[in-house]
PDB file of C-alpha atoms and ligand atoms in Angstrom:
ATOM      1  CA  THR A   1     106.486  39.743 200.398  1.00 87.00           C
ATOM      2  CA  GLN A   2     104.403  37.085 198.564  1.00 95.00           C
ATOM      3  CA  SER A   3     106.522  34.613 196.606  1.00 98.00           C
ATOM      4  CA  THR A   4     104.778  33.981 193.038  1.00 98.00           C
ATOM      5  CA  ARG A   5     104.311  30.216 191.708  1.00 98.00           C
ATOM      6  CA  PRO A   6     107.209  30.398 189.402  1.00 98.00           C
ATOM      7  CA  GLN A   7     109.344  31.502 192.216  1.00 98.00           C
ATOM      8  CA  ARG A   8     108.062  28.358 194.243  1.00 98.00           C
ATOM      9  CA  LEU A   9     108.969  26.188 191.219  1.00 98.00           C
ATOM     10  CA  LEU A  10     112.332  27.399 191.261  1.00 98.00           C
ATOM     11  CA  GLY A  11     112.518  26.935 194.436  1.00 98.00           C
ATOM     12  CA  ALA A  12     111.975  23.086 194.298  1.00 98.00           C
ATOM     13  CA  VAL A  13     114.142  22.994 191.816  1.00 99.00           C
ATOM     14  CA  GLN A  14     116.970  23.947 193.723  1.00 98.00           C
ATOM     15  CA  LYS A  15     115.763  22.311 196.869  1.00 98.00           C
ATOM     16  CA  ASN A  16     115.370  18.789 195.042  1.00 98.00           C
ATOM     17  CA  ALA A  17     117.575  18.630 191.836  1.00 99.00           C
ATOM     18  CA  THR A  18     121.035  18.073 191.171  1.00 99.00           C
ATOM     19  CA  ARG A  19     122.757  20.676 189.524  1.00 98.00           C
ATOM     20  CA  GLY A  20     123.831  19.994 185.958  1.00 98.00           C
ATOM     21  CA  ASP A  21     121.462  17.584 185.416  1.00 99.00           C
ATOM     22  CA  PRO A  22     118.489  18.097 183.287  1.00 99.00           C
ATOM     23  CA  ARG A  23     116.420  14.886 184.144  1.00 98.00           C
ATOM     24  CA  SER A  24     116.892  15.847 187.925  1.00 99.00           C
ATOM     25  CA  VAL A  25     115.359  19.355 187.078  1.00 99.00           C
ATOM     26  CA  VAL A  26     112.231  17.714 185.159  1.00 99.00           C
ATOM     27  CA  LYS A  27     111.278  15.546 187.669  1.00 99.00           C
ATOM     28  CA  ALA A  28     111.820  17.854 190.173  1.00 99.00           C
ATOM     29  CA  ILE A  29     109.308  20.167 188.392  1.00 99.00           C
ATOM     30  CA  ASP A  30     107.026  17.665 187.513  1.00 99.00           C
ATOM     31  CA  GLU A  31     106.778  16.055 191.578  1.00 98.00           C
ATOM     32  CA  PHE A  32     106.423  20.061 192.371  1.00 98.00           C
ATOM     33  CA  CYS A  33     103.453  20.600 189.841  1.00 98.00           C
ATOM     34  CA  ARG A  34     101.638  17.260 190.566  1.00 98.00           C
ATOM     35  CA  HIS A  35     101.803  17.313 194.335  1.00 98.00           C
ATOM     36  CA  LYS A  36     102.002  21.103 195.377  1.00 98.00           C
ATOM     37  CA  GLU A  37     100.961  23.244 192.744  1.00 98.00           C
ATOM     38  CA  TRP A  38      99.627  23.093 189.232  1.00 98.00           C
ATOM     39  CA  ALA A  39     101.662  24.905 186.779  1.00 98.00           C
ATOM     40  CA  MET A  40     101.145  25.558 182.888  1.00 98.00           C
ATOM     41  CA  ASN A  41     104.577  23.181 181.683  1.00 98.00           C
ATOM     42  CA  VAL A  42     104.163  20.696 178.956  1.00 99.00           C
ATOM     43  CA  GLY A  43     104.218  18.315 181.743  1.00 98.00           C
ATOM     44  CA  ASP A  44     105.193  14.396 181.939  1.00 98.00           C
ATOM     45  CA  GLU A  45     102.808  12.735 179.477  1.00 98.00           C
ATOM     46  CA  LYS A  46     103.122  15.570 176.712  1.00 99.00           C
ATOM     47  CA  GLY A  47     106.924  15.688 177.614  1.00 99.00           C
ATOM     48  CA  CYS A  48     107.508  12.105 176.745  1.00 99.00           C
ATOM     49  CA  ILE A  49     105.936  12.597 173.031  1.00 99.00           C
ATOM     50  CA  LEU A  50     107.706  15.875 172.881  1.00 99.00           C
ATOM     51  CA  ASP A  51     110.812  13.864 173.522  1.00 99.00           C
ATOM     52  CA  SER A  52     110.166  11.012 170.870  1.00 98.00           C
ATOM     53  CA  VAL A  53     109.720  13.896 168.254  1.00 99.00           C
ATOM     54  CA  VAL A  54     112.744  16.027 169.281  1.00 98.00           C
ATOM     55  CA  SER A  55     114.782  12.801 169.457  1.00 98.00           C
ATOM     56  CA  GLU A  56     113.816  11.012 166.239  1.00 98.00           C
ATOM     57  CA  LEU A  57     114.070  14.805 164.254  1.00 98.00           C
ATOM     58  CA  ASN A  58     117.785  15.102 165.930  1.00 98.00           C
ATOM     59  CA  PRO A  59     117.296  18.726 165.096  1.00 98.00           C
ATOM     60  CA  ALA A  60     120.416  21.417 164.751  1.00 98.00           C
ATOM     61  CA  THR A  61     118.078  24.733 165.341  1.00 98.00           C
ATOM     62  CA  VAL A  62     114.736  24.757 167.419  1.00 99.00           C
ATOM     63  CA  LEU A  63     112.923  27.670 168.562  1.00 99.00           C
ATOM     64  CA  GLU A  64     110.449  27.475 171.521  1.00 99.00           C
ATOM     65  CA  LEU A  65     107.663  30.022 171.426  1.00 99.00           C
ATOM     66  CA  GLY A  66     106.839  30.478 175.163  1.00 99.00           C
ATOM     67  CA  THR A  67     109.563  29.605 177.556  1.00 99.00           C
ATOM     68  CA  TYR A  68     107.492  29.748 181.025  1.00 99.00           C
ATOM     69  CA  CYS A  69     109.512  28.626 183.738  1.00 99.00           C
ATOM     70  CA  GLY A  70     112.133  26.501 181.218  1.00 99.00           C
ATOM     71  CA  TYR A  71     110.521  22.714 181.805  1.00 99.00           C
ATOM     72  CA  SER A  72     110.174  22.338 177.989  1.00 99.00           C
ATOM     73  CA  THR A  73     113.200  24.144 177.337  1.00 99.00           C
ATOM     74  CA  VAL A  74     115.290  21.792 179.698  1.00 99.00           C
ATOM     75  CA  ARG A  75     113.446  18.803 177.931  1.00 98.00           C
ATOM     76  CA  ILE A  76     114.605  19.786 174.461  1.00 99.00           C
ATOM     77  CA  ALA A  77     118.052  21.132 175.105  1.00 99.00           C
ATOM     78  CA  SER A  78     118.824  17.538 177.328  1.00 98.00           C
ATOM     79  CA  LEU A  79     118.243  15.524 173.684  1.00 98.00           C
ATOM     80  CA  LEU A  80     120.374  17.703 171.254  1.00 98.00           C
ATOM     81  CA  PRO A  81     123.172  16.692 169.405  1.00 93.00           C
ATOM     82  CA  PRO A  82     126.425  18.791 170.722  1.00 91.00           C
ATOM     83  CA  HIS A  83     126.549  21.537 168.418  1.00 95.00           C
ATOM     84  CA  ALA A  84     122.946  22.049 168.283  1.00 98.00           C
ATOM     85  CA  LYS A  85     121.052  25.636 169.311  1.00 97.00           C
ATOM     86  CA  LEU A  86     117.600  26.051 171.296  1.00 98.00           C
ATOM     87  CA  ILE A  87     116.250  29.814 170.850  1.00 98.00           C
ATOM     88  CA  THR A  88     113.476  30.196 173.502  1.00 99.00           C
ATOM     89  CA  LEU A  89     111.469  33.388 173.327  1.00 99.00           C
ATOM     90  CA  GLU A  90     109.482  34.785 176.733  1.00 98.00           C
ATOM     91  CA  PHE A  91     106.928  37.483 176.591  1.00 98.00           C
ATOM     92  CA  ASN A  92     106.874  37.599 180.576  1.00 98.00           C
ATOM     93  CA  PRO A  93     109.842  39.264 181.814  1.00 98.00           C
ATOM     94  CA  ASP A  94     109.022  37.702 185.719  1.00 98.00           C
ATOM     95  CA  TYR A  95     108.721  34.099 183.619  1.00 99.00           C
ATOM     96  CA  ALA A  96     111.677  34.756 181.984  1.00 99.00           C
ATOM     97  CA  LYS A  97     113.800  35.450 185.110  1.00 98.00           C
ATOM     98  CA  ILE A  98     112.974  31.885 186.695  1.00 99.00           C
ATOM     99  CA  ALA A  99     113.916  30.236 183.328  1.00 99.00           C
ATOM    100  CA  CYS A 100     117.146  31.577 183.044  1.00 99.00           C
ATOM    101  CA  GLN A 101     117.996  30.136 186.588  1.00 99.00           C
ATOM    102  CA  VAL A 102     116.331  26.645 186.252  1.00 99.00           C
ATOM    103  CA  ILE A 103     118.607  26.456 182.653  1.00 99.00           C
ATOM    104  CA  ALA A 104     121.513  27.325 184.653  1.00 99.00           C
ATOM    105  CA  TRP A 105     120.722  24.700 187.033  1.00 99.00           C
ATOM    106  CA  ALA A 106     120.383  22.146 184.611  1.00 99.00           C
ATOM    107  CA  GLY A 107     123.814  23.220 183.035  1.00 98.00           C
ATOM    108  CA  LEU A 108     122.327  23.875 179.431  1.00 98.00           C
ATOM    109  CA  GLU A 109     123.124  27.815 179.248  1.00 98.00           C
ATOM    110  CA  ASP A 110     125.755  26.937 176.016  1.00 97.00           C
ATOM    111  CA  LYS A 111     122.719  25.508 174.119  1.00 98.00           C
ATOM    112  CA  ILE A 112     119.777  27.903 174.855  1.00 98.00           C
ATOM    113  CA  GLN A 113     119.107  31.122 174.565  1.00 98.00           C
ATOM    114  CA  LEU A 114     116.681  32.651 175.917  1.00 98.00           C
ATOM    115  CA  VAL A 115     115.020  35.649 174.765  1.00 98.00           C
ATOM    116  CA  GLU A 116     112.579  38.294 176.662  1.00 98.00           C
ATOM    117  CA  GLY A 117     110.138  39.664 174.287  1.00 98.00           C
ATOM    118  CA  SER A 118     107.216  38.855 171.544  1.00 98.00           C
ATOM    119  CA  SER A 119     107.429  36.412 168.656  1.00 98.00           C
ATOM    120  CA  ALA A 120     105.862  38.913 166.617  1.00 98.00           C
ATOM    121  CA  GLU A 121     109.059  40.960 167.208  1.00 98.00           C
ATOM    122  CA  TRP A 122     111.560  38.638 167.085  1.00 98.00           C
ATOM    123  CA  ILE A 123     110.528  36.126 164.623  1.00 98.00           C
ATOM    124  CA  PRO A 124     111.332  38.654 161.635  1.00 98.00           C
ATOM    125  CA  LYS A 125     114.832  39.345 163.383  1.00 98.00           C
ATOM    126  CA  MET A 126     115.764  35.557 163.847  1.00 97.00           C
ATOM    127  CA  LYS A 127     118.077  35.237 160.638  1.00 97.00           C
ATOM    128  CA  GLU A 128     119.979  38.790 160.918  1.00 97.00           C
ATOM    129  CA  HIS A 129     119.926  38.509 164.877  1.00 96.00           C
ATOM    130  CA  PHE A 130     120.927  35.264 165.570  1.00 97.00           C
ATOM    131  CA  GLY A 131     122.419  33.902 161.965  1.00 97.00           C
ATOM    132  CA  VAL A 132     119.390  31.073 161.993  1.00 97.00           C
ATOM    133  CA  LYS A 133     119.122  29.864 158.495  1.00 97.00           C
ATOM    134  CA  MET A 134     116.501  27.572 158.579  1.00 98.00           C
ATOM    135  CA  LEU A 135     114.286  26.220 161.732  1.00 98.00           C
ATOM    136  CA  ASP A 136     114.121  22.734 162.031  1.00 98.00           C
ATOM    137  CA  LEU A 137     111.753  22.342 164.996  1.00 99.00           C
ATOM    138  CA  VAL A 138     109.279  25.074 166.508  1.00 99.00           C
ATOM    139  CA  PHE A 139     107.403  24.446 170.181  1.00 99.00           C
ATOM    140  CA  MET A 140     104.588  26.538 169.810  1.00 98.00           C
ATOM    141  CA  ASP A 141     103.406  26.792 173.421  1.00 99.00           C
ATOM    142  CA  HIS A 142     102.747  30.773 173.918  1.00 98.00           C
ATOM    143  CA  TRP A 143      99.647  31.838 173.487  1.00 98.00           C
ATOM    144  CA  LYS A 144      96.891  30.060 171.589  1.00 98.00           C
ATOM    145  CA  ASP A 145      95.557  33.222 169.708  1.00 98.00           C
ATOM    146  CA  ASP A 146      99.518  33.525 168.213  1.00 98.00           C
ATOM    147  CA  TYR A 147      99.778  30.229 167.154  1.00 99.00           C
ATOM    148  CA  LEU A 148      98.287  30.609 163.760  1.00 99.00           C
ATOM    149  CA  PRO A 149      99.511  34.775 162.796  1.00 98.00           C
ATOM    150  CA  ASP A 150     102.825  33.493 164.268  1.00 99.00           C
ATOM    151  CA  THR A 151     102.924  30.124 161.762  1.00 99.00           C
ATOM    152  CA  LYS A 152     102.204  32.342 158.923  1.00 98.00           C
ATOM    153  CA  LEU A 153     105.329  35.184 160.023  1.00 98.00           C
ATOM    154  CA  LEU A 154     107.518  32.042 159.917  1.00 98.00           C
ATOM    155  CA  GLU A 155     106.712  31.369 156.546  1.00 98.00           C
ATOM    156  CA  ASP A 156     106.714  34.498 155.347  1.00 98.00           C
ATOM    157  CA  CYS A 157     110.236  35.524 156.972  1.00 98.00           C
ATOM    158  CA  GLY A 158     111.586  31.782 155.083  1.00 98.00           C
ATOM    159  CA  LEU A 159     112.372  30.278 158.061  1.00 98.00           C
ATOM    160  CA  LEU A 160     110.629  26.920 157.408  1.00 98.00           C
ATOM    161  CA  ARG A 161     111.972  24.566 154.791  1.00 98.00           C
ATOM    162  CA  LYS A 162     111.001  21.337 153.747  1.00 98.00           C
ATOM    163  CA  GLY A 163     110.635  19.058 156.546  1.00 98.00           C
ATOM    164  CA  SER A 164     110.391  21.423 159.330  1.00 99.00           C
ATOM    165  CA  VAL A 165     108.370  20.689 162.142  1.00 99.00           C
ATOM    166  CA  LEU A 166     105.706  22.888 164.003  1.00 99.00           C
ATOM    167  CA  LEU A 167     104.683  21.037 167.336  1.00 99.00           C
ATOM    168  CA  ALA A 168     101.730  22.726 169.315  1.00 99.00           C
ATOM    169  CA  ASP A 169     100.942  22.570 172.825  1.00 99.00           C
ATOM    170  CA  ASN A 170      97.108  22.987 174.346  1.00 98.00           C
ATOM    171  CA  VAL A 171      95.912  22.187 170.610  1.00 98.00           C
ATOM    172  CA  ILE A 172      92.557  20.862 172.567  1.00 98.00           C
ATOM    173  CA  CYS A 173      93.193  22.875 175.733  1.00 98.00           C
ATOM    174  CA  PRO A 174      93.071  26.007 176.176  1.00 98.00           C
ATOM    175  CA  GLY A 175      92.571  24.873 172.365  1.00 98.00           C
ATOM    176  CA  SER A 176      93.496  26.503 169.237  1.00 98.00           C
ATOM    177  CA  PRO A 177      90.781  25.882 166.614  1.00 98.00           C
ATOM    178  CA  ASP A 178      91.994  28.392 163.841  1.00 98.00           C
ATOM    179  CA  TYR A 179      95.514  26.844 163.925  1.00 99.00           C
ATOM    180  CA  LEU A 180      94.320  23.365 163.935  1.00 98.00           C
ATOM    181  CA  LYS A 181      92.156  24.053 160.984  1.00 98.00           C
ATOM    182  CA  TYR A 182      94.945  25.636 158.850  1.00 98.00           C
ATOM    183  CA  VAL A 183      97.571  23.098 159.388  1.00 98.00           C
ATOM    184  CA  ARG A 184      94.861  20.280 159.048  1.00 98.00           C
ATOM    185  CA  ARG A 185      93.747  21.895 155.398  1.00 98.00           C
ATOM    186  CA  SER A 186      96.954  23.252 153.850  1.00 98.00           C
ATOM    187  CA  PRO A 187      98.273  21.511 151.179  1.00 98.00           C
ATOM    188  CA  ARG A 188     101.688  22.646 152.528  1.00 98.00           C
ATOM    189  CA  TYR A 189     101.748  20.777 155.963  1.00 99.00           C
ATOM    190  CA  LYS A 190     101.334  17.058 156.767  1.00 98.00           C
ATOM    191  CA  SER A 191      99.657  17.008 160.108  1.00 98.00           C
ATOM    192  CA  GLN A 192      99.103  14.301 163.039  1.00 98.00           C
ATOM    193  CA  TYR A 193      97.618  14.812 166.060  1.00 99.00           C
ATOM    194  CA  PHE A 194      98.980  13.244 169.086  1.00 99.00           C
ATOM    195  CA  ARG A 195      96.194  12.491 171.697  1.00 98.00           C
ATOM    196  CA  SER A 196      97.649  13.203 175.658  1.00 99.00           C
ATOM    197  CA  HIS A 197      96.099  14.887 178.948  1.00 98.00           C
ATOM    198  CA  LEU A 198      96.213  18.328 180.280  1.00 98.00           C
ATOM    199  CA  GLU A 199      99.261  18.402 182.267  1.00 98.00           C
ATOM    200  CA  TYR A 200      98.901  16.739 185.389  1.00 98.00           C
ATOM    201  CA  THR A 201      95.249  16.281 185.169  1.00 98.00           C
ATOM    202  CA  LYS A 202      93.076  14.049 183.611  1.00 98.00           C
ATOM    203  CA  ALA A 203      91.233  16.163 181.098  1.00 98.00           C
ATOM    204  CA  GLU A 204      91.895  15.993 177.217  1.00 98.00           C
ATOM    205  CA  ASP A 205      94.850  17.834 175.579  1.00 98.00           C
ATOM    206  CA  GLY A 206      97.116  17.078 172.581  1.00 98.00           C
ATOM    207  CA  LEU A 207      99.949  17.622 170.280  1.00 99.00           C
ATOM    208  CA  GLU A 208      99.729  18.393 166.908  1.00 99.00           C
ATOM    209  CA  LYS A 209     103.112  17.830 164.857  1.00 99.00           C
ATOM    210  CA  SER A 210     102.779  19.420 161.461  1.00 99.00           C
ATOM    211  CA  VAL A 211     105.675  18.791 158.728  1.00 99.00           C
ATOM    212  CA  PHE A 212     106.121  21.864 156.301  1.00 99.00           C
ATOM    213  CA  LEU A 213     106.267  20.179 152.749  1.00 98.00           C
ATOM    214  CA  GLY A 214     108.045  23.399 150.815  1.00 95.00           C
TER     215      GLY A 214
HETATM  216  O1  7JU B 301      98.973  29.802 178.041  1.00 73.88           O
HETATM  217  C1  7JU B 301      99.316  29.087 178.164  1.00 73.88           C
HETATM  218  N1  7JU B 301     100.310  28.963 177.319  1.00 73.88           N
HETATM  219  C2  7JU B 301     101.450  27.675 177.344  1.00 73.88           C
HETATM  220  N2  7JU B 301     100.801  26.426 177.907  1.00 73.88           N
HETATM  221  C3  7JU B 301      99.733  26.423 178.470  1.00 73.88           C
HETATM  222  C4  7JU B 301      99.107  25.272 178.878  1.00 73.88           C
HETATM  223  O2  7JU B 301      99.988  24.113 178.522  1.00 73.88           O
HETATM  224  C5  7JU B 301      97.983  25.509 179.649  1.00 73.88           C
HETATM  225  F1  7JU B 301      97.684  23.996 180.055  1.00 73.88           F
HETATM  226  C6  7JU B 301      97.527  26.557 179.507  1.00 73.88           C
HETATM  227  C7  7JU B 301      96.320  26.315 180.934  1.00 73.88           C
HETATM  228  C8  7JU B 301      95.993  27.312 181.878  1.00 73.88           C
HETATM  229  C9  7JU B 301      94.462  27.171 182.498  1.00 73.88           C
HETATM  230  C10 7JU B 301      93.573  26.261 182.096  1.00 73.88           C
HETATM  231  F2  7JU B 301      92.618  26.123 183.266  1.00 73.88           F
HETATM  232  C11 7JU B 301      94.180  24.906 181.073  1.00 73.88           C
HETATM  233  C12 7JU B 301      95.069  24.902 180.363  1.00 73.88           C
HETATM  234  C13 7JU B 301      97.949  27.420 179.224  1.00 73.88           C
HETATM  235  C14 7JU B 301      98.946  27.806 178.545  1.00 73.88           C
HETATM  236 MG1   MG B 302     101.108  24.651 177.250  1.00 73.88          MG
END
């Protein structure tokens, strides 16, 4: 039977990356996506912006919406301090199965909790089910139409504190205009656009970093 693109991506990791070496996992995926098959990882260029936001923030609790194959999950987790935790939500079971193996290859299982399900279902359960008090960073990379409703849900569930950071991928391509309008207009956020390119292409895309002001 035919393999899927995520399966071929995992194969490239297992073939080219060193077990327990997150940076080699990131590199293997970027090489695969640049030279073999495009895939919707945040990629190396936007990934560097992601790295700088994570490193500057030094978050203790991170929520990632949209795991896909675990590329940004591994990028983020490899930069976290020792006892920090990353919870990543993935709706698609096939993606979750691949991501779990990519995360294991990187040796980051102890820092990452991968949950299969929808953000709408799991955001309200963050506190009771994961013992999460507040979120220091949310990386939004799931589905453009869910960015705004999920942001409102995070607010309503009391998961954001003064200084919590929302970092959203793909705000230009595919684009999330309603989300951009909201965070840029709201007096409750200080928003900043980091211009970049759609992963592995010359098309414009960027990340929007929005600090919750409480
Ligand atoms: O659905 C998505 N979820 C999360 N991230 C994405 C992404 O980074 C993309 F580039 C794209 C994308 C797919 C096809 C295109 F032609 C352009 C962008 C989609 C997603
Ligand atoms: Mg993306």
